[in-house]
mmCIF file of C-alpha atoms in Angstrom:
data_model
loop_
_atom_site.group_PDB
_atom_site.id
_atom_site.type_symbol
_atom_site.label_atom_id
_atom_site.label_comp_id
_atom_site.label_asym_id
_atom_site.label_seq_id
_atom_site.Cartn_x
_atom_site.Cartn_y
_atom_site.Cartn_z
ATOM 1 C CA MET A 998 0.233 0.225 0.142
ATOM 2 C CA ASN A 999 1.198 3.637 -1.154
ATOM 3 C CA ARG A 1000 1.787 5.623 1.858
ATOM 4 C CA LYS A 1001 3.016 8.649 0.777
ATOM 5 C CA ALA A 1002 0.695 11.620 1.432
ATOM 6 C CA TRP A 1003 -2.580 9.569 0.975
ATOM 7 C CA TRP A 1004 -4.578 12.297 2.966
ATOM 8 C CA ARG A 1005 -4.142 14.702 0.318
ATOM 9 C CA GLU A 1006 -6.142 12.839 -2.085
ATOM 10 C CA PRO A 1007 -9.608 12.667 -2.285
ATOM 11 C CA LEU A 1008 -11.028 10.315 0.856
ATOM 12 C CA ARG A 1009 -14.610 8.646 1.276
ATOM 13 C CA VAL A 1010 -14.397 8.012 4.482
ATOM 14 C CA ILE A 1011 -16.634 5.645 6.436
ATOM 15 C CA GLN A 1012 -17.129 5.656 10.185
ATOM 16 C CA PRO A 1013 -19.056 2.008 11.710
ATOM 17 C CA ASN A 1014 -19.255 3.695 15.146
ATOM 18 C CA LEU A 1015 -20.233 0.329 16.814
ATOM 19 C CA GLN A 1016 -21.490 -0.361 20.361
ATOM 20 C CA ILE A 1017 -19.605 -2.824 22.245
ATOM 21 C CA ARG A 1018 -22.160 -5.724 21.948
ATOM 22 C CA ASP A 1019 -21.882 -5.502 18.065
ATOM 23 C CA THR A 1020 -18.096 -6.762 18.392
ATOM 24 C CA GLY A 1021 -19.118 -10.211 18.521
ATOM 25 C CA ALA A 1022 -20.972 -9.952 15.175
ATOM 26 C CA ILE A 1023 -18.003 -8.468 13.651
ATOM 27 C CA ASP A 1024 -16.168 -10.601 10.568
ATOM 28 C CA PRO A 1025 -13.166 -8.404 9.621
ATOM 29 C CA GLU A 1026 -12.726 -9.425 5.930
ATOM 30 C CA ARG A 1027 -16.636 -9.038 5.556
ATOM 31 C CA LEU A 1028 -16.408 -5.225 7.091
ATOM 32 C CA ALA A 1029 -13.886 -4.333 4.733
ATOM 33 C CA SER A 1030 -15.897 -5.813 1.625
ATOM 34 C CA GLN A 1031 -18.612 -3.760 2.802
ATOM 35 C CA MET A 1032 -16.639 -0.625 2.975
ATOM 36 C CA LYS A 1033 -15.172 -1.403 0.018
ATOM 37 C CA GLU A 1034 -18.503 -1.916 -1.775
ATOM 38 C CA MET A 1035 -19.773 1.538 -0.295
ATOM 39 C CA GLY A 1036 -17.068 3.252 -2.063
ATOM 40 C CA ALA A 1037 -14.733 3.700 1.128
ATOM 41 C CA ASN A 1038 -10.966 4.271 1.007
ATOM 42 C CA THR A 1039 -10.929 5.084 4.668
ATOM 43 C CA ILE A 1040 -12.266 3.988 7.897
ATOM 44 C CA VAL A 1041 -12.539 5.317 11.077
ATOM 45 C CA PHE A 1042 -12.850 2.501 13.771
ATOM 46 C CA ASN A 1043 -13.451 2.710 17.382
ATOM 47 C CA VAL A 1044 -9.956 1.408 19.083
ATOM 48 C CA GLY A 1045 -9.349 2.929 22.555
ATOM 49 C CA GLY A 1046 -10.692 5.600 24.880
ATOM 50 C CA ILE A 1047 -13.672 4.816 26.672
ATOM 51 C CA TYR A 1048 -13.276 0.636 25.862
ATOM 52 C CA ALA A 1049 -10.272 -0.638 24.503
ATOM 53 C CA TRP A 1050 -10.883 -2.885 21.306
ATOM 54 C CA TYR A 1051 -7.860 -4.703 21.597
ATOM 55 C CA PRO A 1052 -6.022 -6.510 24.355
ATOM 56 C CA THR A 1053 -4.693 -3.347 26.216
ATOM 57 C CA LYS A 1054 -2.248 -3.224 29.157
ATOM 58 C CA VAL A 1055 -2.761 0.028 30.050
ATOM 59 C CA ALA A 1056 -4.245 0.357 34.014
ATOM 60 C CA HIS A 1057 -7.806 1.674 33.967
ATOM 61 C CA HIS A 1058 -8.181 1.339 30.176
ATOM 62 C CA THR A 1059 -10.869 -0.889 30.051
ATOM 63 C CA VAL A 1060 -11.094 -3.870 27.484
ATOM 64 C CA ASN A 1061 -14.514 -4.290 25.743
ATOM 65 C CA GLU A 1062 -15.965 -7.102 27.479
ATOM 66 C CA PHE A 1063 -17.215 -8.139 24.330
ATOM 67 C CA LEU A 1064 -13.943 -8.818 22.586
ATOM 68 C CA PRO A 1065 -13.215 -11.860 21.197
ATOM 69 C CA THR A 1066 -10.408 -13.665 23.200
ATOM 70 C CA SER A 1067 -9.284 -15.976 20.132
ATOM 71 C CA PHE A 1068 -7.809 -13.487 18.071
ATOM 72 C CA ASP A 1069 -7.072 -9.855 18.403
ATOM 73 C CA LEU A 1070 -9.942 -8.506 16.310
ATOM 74 C CA LEU A 1071 -8.386 -4.474 15.839
ATOM 75 C CA GLU A 1072 -5.160 -6.129 14.342
ATOM 76 C CA GLU A 1073 -7.614 -8.403 11.910
ATOM 77 C CA VAL A 1074 -9.435 -5.670 10.892
ATOM 78 C CA ILE A 1075 -6.652 -3.253 9.839
ATOM 79 C CA GLN A 1076 -5.155 -6.136 7.836
ATOM 80 C CA ALA A 1077 -8.560 -6.817 6.034
ATOM 81 C CA CYS A 1078 -9.042 -2.848 5.640
ATOM 82 C CA HIS A 1079 -5.474 -2.838 4.038
ATOM 83 C CA LYS A 1080 -6.166 -5.760 2.110
ATOM 84 C CA GLN A 1081 -8.676 -3.857 0.273
ATOM 85 C CA ASP A 1082 -6.827 -0.944 -0.183
ATOM 86 C CA ILE A 1083 -8.835 1.396 2.375
ATOM 87 C CA ARG A 1084 -6.762 3.383 5.314
ATOM 88 C CA PHE A 1085 -7.241 2.496 8.473
ATOM 89 C CA ILE A 1086 -8.163 5.724 11.327
ATOM 90 C CA ALA A 1087 -7.851 4.682 14.887
ATOM 91 C CA ARG A 1088 -10.707 6.515 16.767
ATOM 92 C CA PHE A 1089 -10.035 7.318 20.396
ATOM 93 C CA ASP A 1090 -12.394 9.027 22.851
ATOM 94 C CA PHE A 1091 -11.350 10.025 26.138
ATOM 95 C CA SER A 1092 -14.140 11.766 27.309
ATOM 96 C CA LYS A 1093 -15.615 9.118 29.433
ATOM 97 C CA ALA A 1094 -14.913 5.868 31.403
ATOM 98 C CA GLU A 1095 -16.864 3.522 33.362
ATOM 99 C CA ASP A 1096 -18.256 4.241 36.921
ATOM 100 C CA ARG A 1097 -15.724 1.606 38.226
ATOM 101 C CA ILE A 1098 -12.597 4.013 37.223
ATOM 102 C CA PHE A 1099 -14.463 7.030 38.866
ATOM 103 C CA LEU A 1100 -14.860 4.807 41.966
ATOM 104 C CA GLN A 1101 -10.879 4.140 41.941
ATOM 105 C CA ARG A 1102 -10.095 7.519 40.541
ATOM 106 C CA PRO A 1103 -12.845 10.288 41.464
ATOM 107 C CA GLU A 1104 -10.189 12.983 40.515
ATOM 108 C CA TRP A 1105 -9.777 12.301 37.150
ATOM 109 C CA PHE A 1106 -13.319 13.405 36.689
ATOM 110 C CA VAL A 1107 -15.631 15.915 36.164
ATOM 111 C CA ARG A 1108 -17.954 17.652 38.963
ATOM 112 C CA LYS A 1109 -20.842 19.423 38.827
ATOM 113 C CA PRO A 1110 -21.465 22.309 41.076
ATOM 114 C CA SER A 1111 -22.869 20.528 43.588
ATOM 115 C CA GLY A 1112 -20.319 17.849 43.628
ATOM 116 C CA GLU A 1113 -21.818 15.010 41.890
ATOM 117 C CA PRO A 1114 -20.081 13.420 39.027
ATOM 118 C CA GLU A 1115 -21.310 13.933 35.469
ATOM 119 C CA ILE A 1116 -23.043 10.382 34.547
ATOM 120 C CA LEU A 1117 -23.745 9.308 30.918
ATOM 121 C CA GLY A 1118 -26.468 6.930 30.122
ATOM 122 C CA SER A 1119 -28.199 6.543 33.507
ATOM 123 C CA LYS A 1120 -31.453 7.191 31.350
ATOM 124 C CA ARG A 1121 -30.726 4.621 28.733
ATOM 125 C CA PRO A 1122 -32.483 1.524 28.603
ATOM 126 C CA GLY A 1123 -30.814 -1.664 29.050
ATOM 127 C CA SER A 1124 -27.719 -3.075 30.932
ATOM 128 C CA TRP A 1125 -25.183 -0.857 30.163
ATOM 129 C CA SER A 1126 -22.187 0.191 32.785
ATOM 130 C CA LEU A 1127 -22.498 3.644 33.754
ATOM 131 C CA LEU A 1128 -20.553 6.391 32.082
ATOM 132 C CA MET A 1129 -18.744 9.139 33.912
ATOM 133 C CA SER A 1130 -17.167 12.384 32.149
ATOM 134 C CA THR A 1131 -13.671 12.762 32.489
ATOM 135 C CA CYS A 1132 -12.204 16.219 33.066
ATOM 136 C CA ILE A 1133 -10.050 17.418 29.992
ATOM 137 C CA ASN A 1134 -7.262 18.514 32.269
ATOM 138 C CA GLY A 1135 -7.236 15.231 34.152
ATOM 139 C CA ALA A 1136 -4.612 12.261 34.292
ATOM 140 C CA TYR A 1137 -7.296 10.021 32.376
ATOM 141 C CA ARG A 1138 -7.618 12.289 29.384
ATOM 142 C CA ASN A 1139 -3.615 12.675 29.575
ATOM 143 C CA GLU A 1140 -0.253 10.951 31.111
ATOM 144 C CA SER A 1141 -1.999 7.927 32.852
ATOM 145 C CA VAL A 1142 -4.203 6.494 30.376
ATOM 146 C CA ALA A 1143 -4.749 8.585 26.690
ATOM 147 C CA ILE A 1144 -0.590 8.843 26.497
ATOM 148 C CA PRO A 1145 0.284 5.623 27.157
ATOM 149 C CA VAL A 1146 -2.894 4.106 24.864
ATOM 150 C CA LEU A 1147 -1.817 5.674 22.007
ATOM 151 C CA GLU A 1148 1.790 5.027 22.788
ATOM 152 C CA GLU A 1149 0.571 1.356 22.882
ATOM 153 C CA VAL A 1150 -1.738 1.248 19.908
ATOM 154 C CA ILE A 1151 1.107 3.305 17.544
ATOM 155 C CA ASN A 1152 3.545 0.837 18.690
ATOM 156 C CA ARG A 1153 1.697 -2.291 18.086
ATOM 157 C CA TYR A 1154 -0.709 -1.866 15.246
ATOM 158 C CA GLY A 1155 -0.221 -0.674 11.794
ATOM 159 C CA ILE A 1156 -2.826 2.214 11.958
ATOM 160 C CA ASP A 1157 -2.664 5.017 8.965
ATOM 161 C CA GLY A 1158 -4.070 8.087 11.488
ATOM 162 C CA ILE A 1159 -5.764 8.852 14.377
ATOM 163 C CA PHE A 1160 -9.232 10.587 15.149
ATOM 164 C CA PHE A 1161 -10.066 11.938 18.088
ATOM 165 C CA ASN A 1162 -13.671 12.323 19.315
ATOM 166 C CA ALA A 1163 -15.059 14.853 21.991
#
């Protein structure tokens, strides 16, 4: 795959922003083929932040509980995309973390004037984890989680770019 200034060419980007519960249904080869059929030459795919879509070793980086254990889903998706000549942009969102992280490191999170944490998803139907808003200046979005996660992904996977959500 020619890696020279690919971002300067016209991009046809598709972002299949999947929920963690969708993970088990992902067939990397089929996903890449579907993206190609829709005309994509670039995909933006969940990688880390709220949930790790790969077997992370970074403390406080929650692994997607639906992630297959028999293979590295992220590696397989990247390889399948590259075989289809599709660039892979890793999507990260460090703006939220599960409530269990809040219980361990409350100083990393946003507080309302009342002192209560900002909770997202509390009114969402179904048995989902509660997500808490992380502080933009806190260690979750910086030296304790975000930076080690970015280093881990960049050193381990053949990504073509990075997209930060939030």
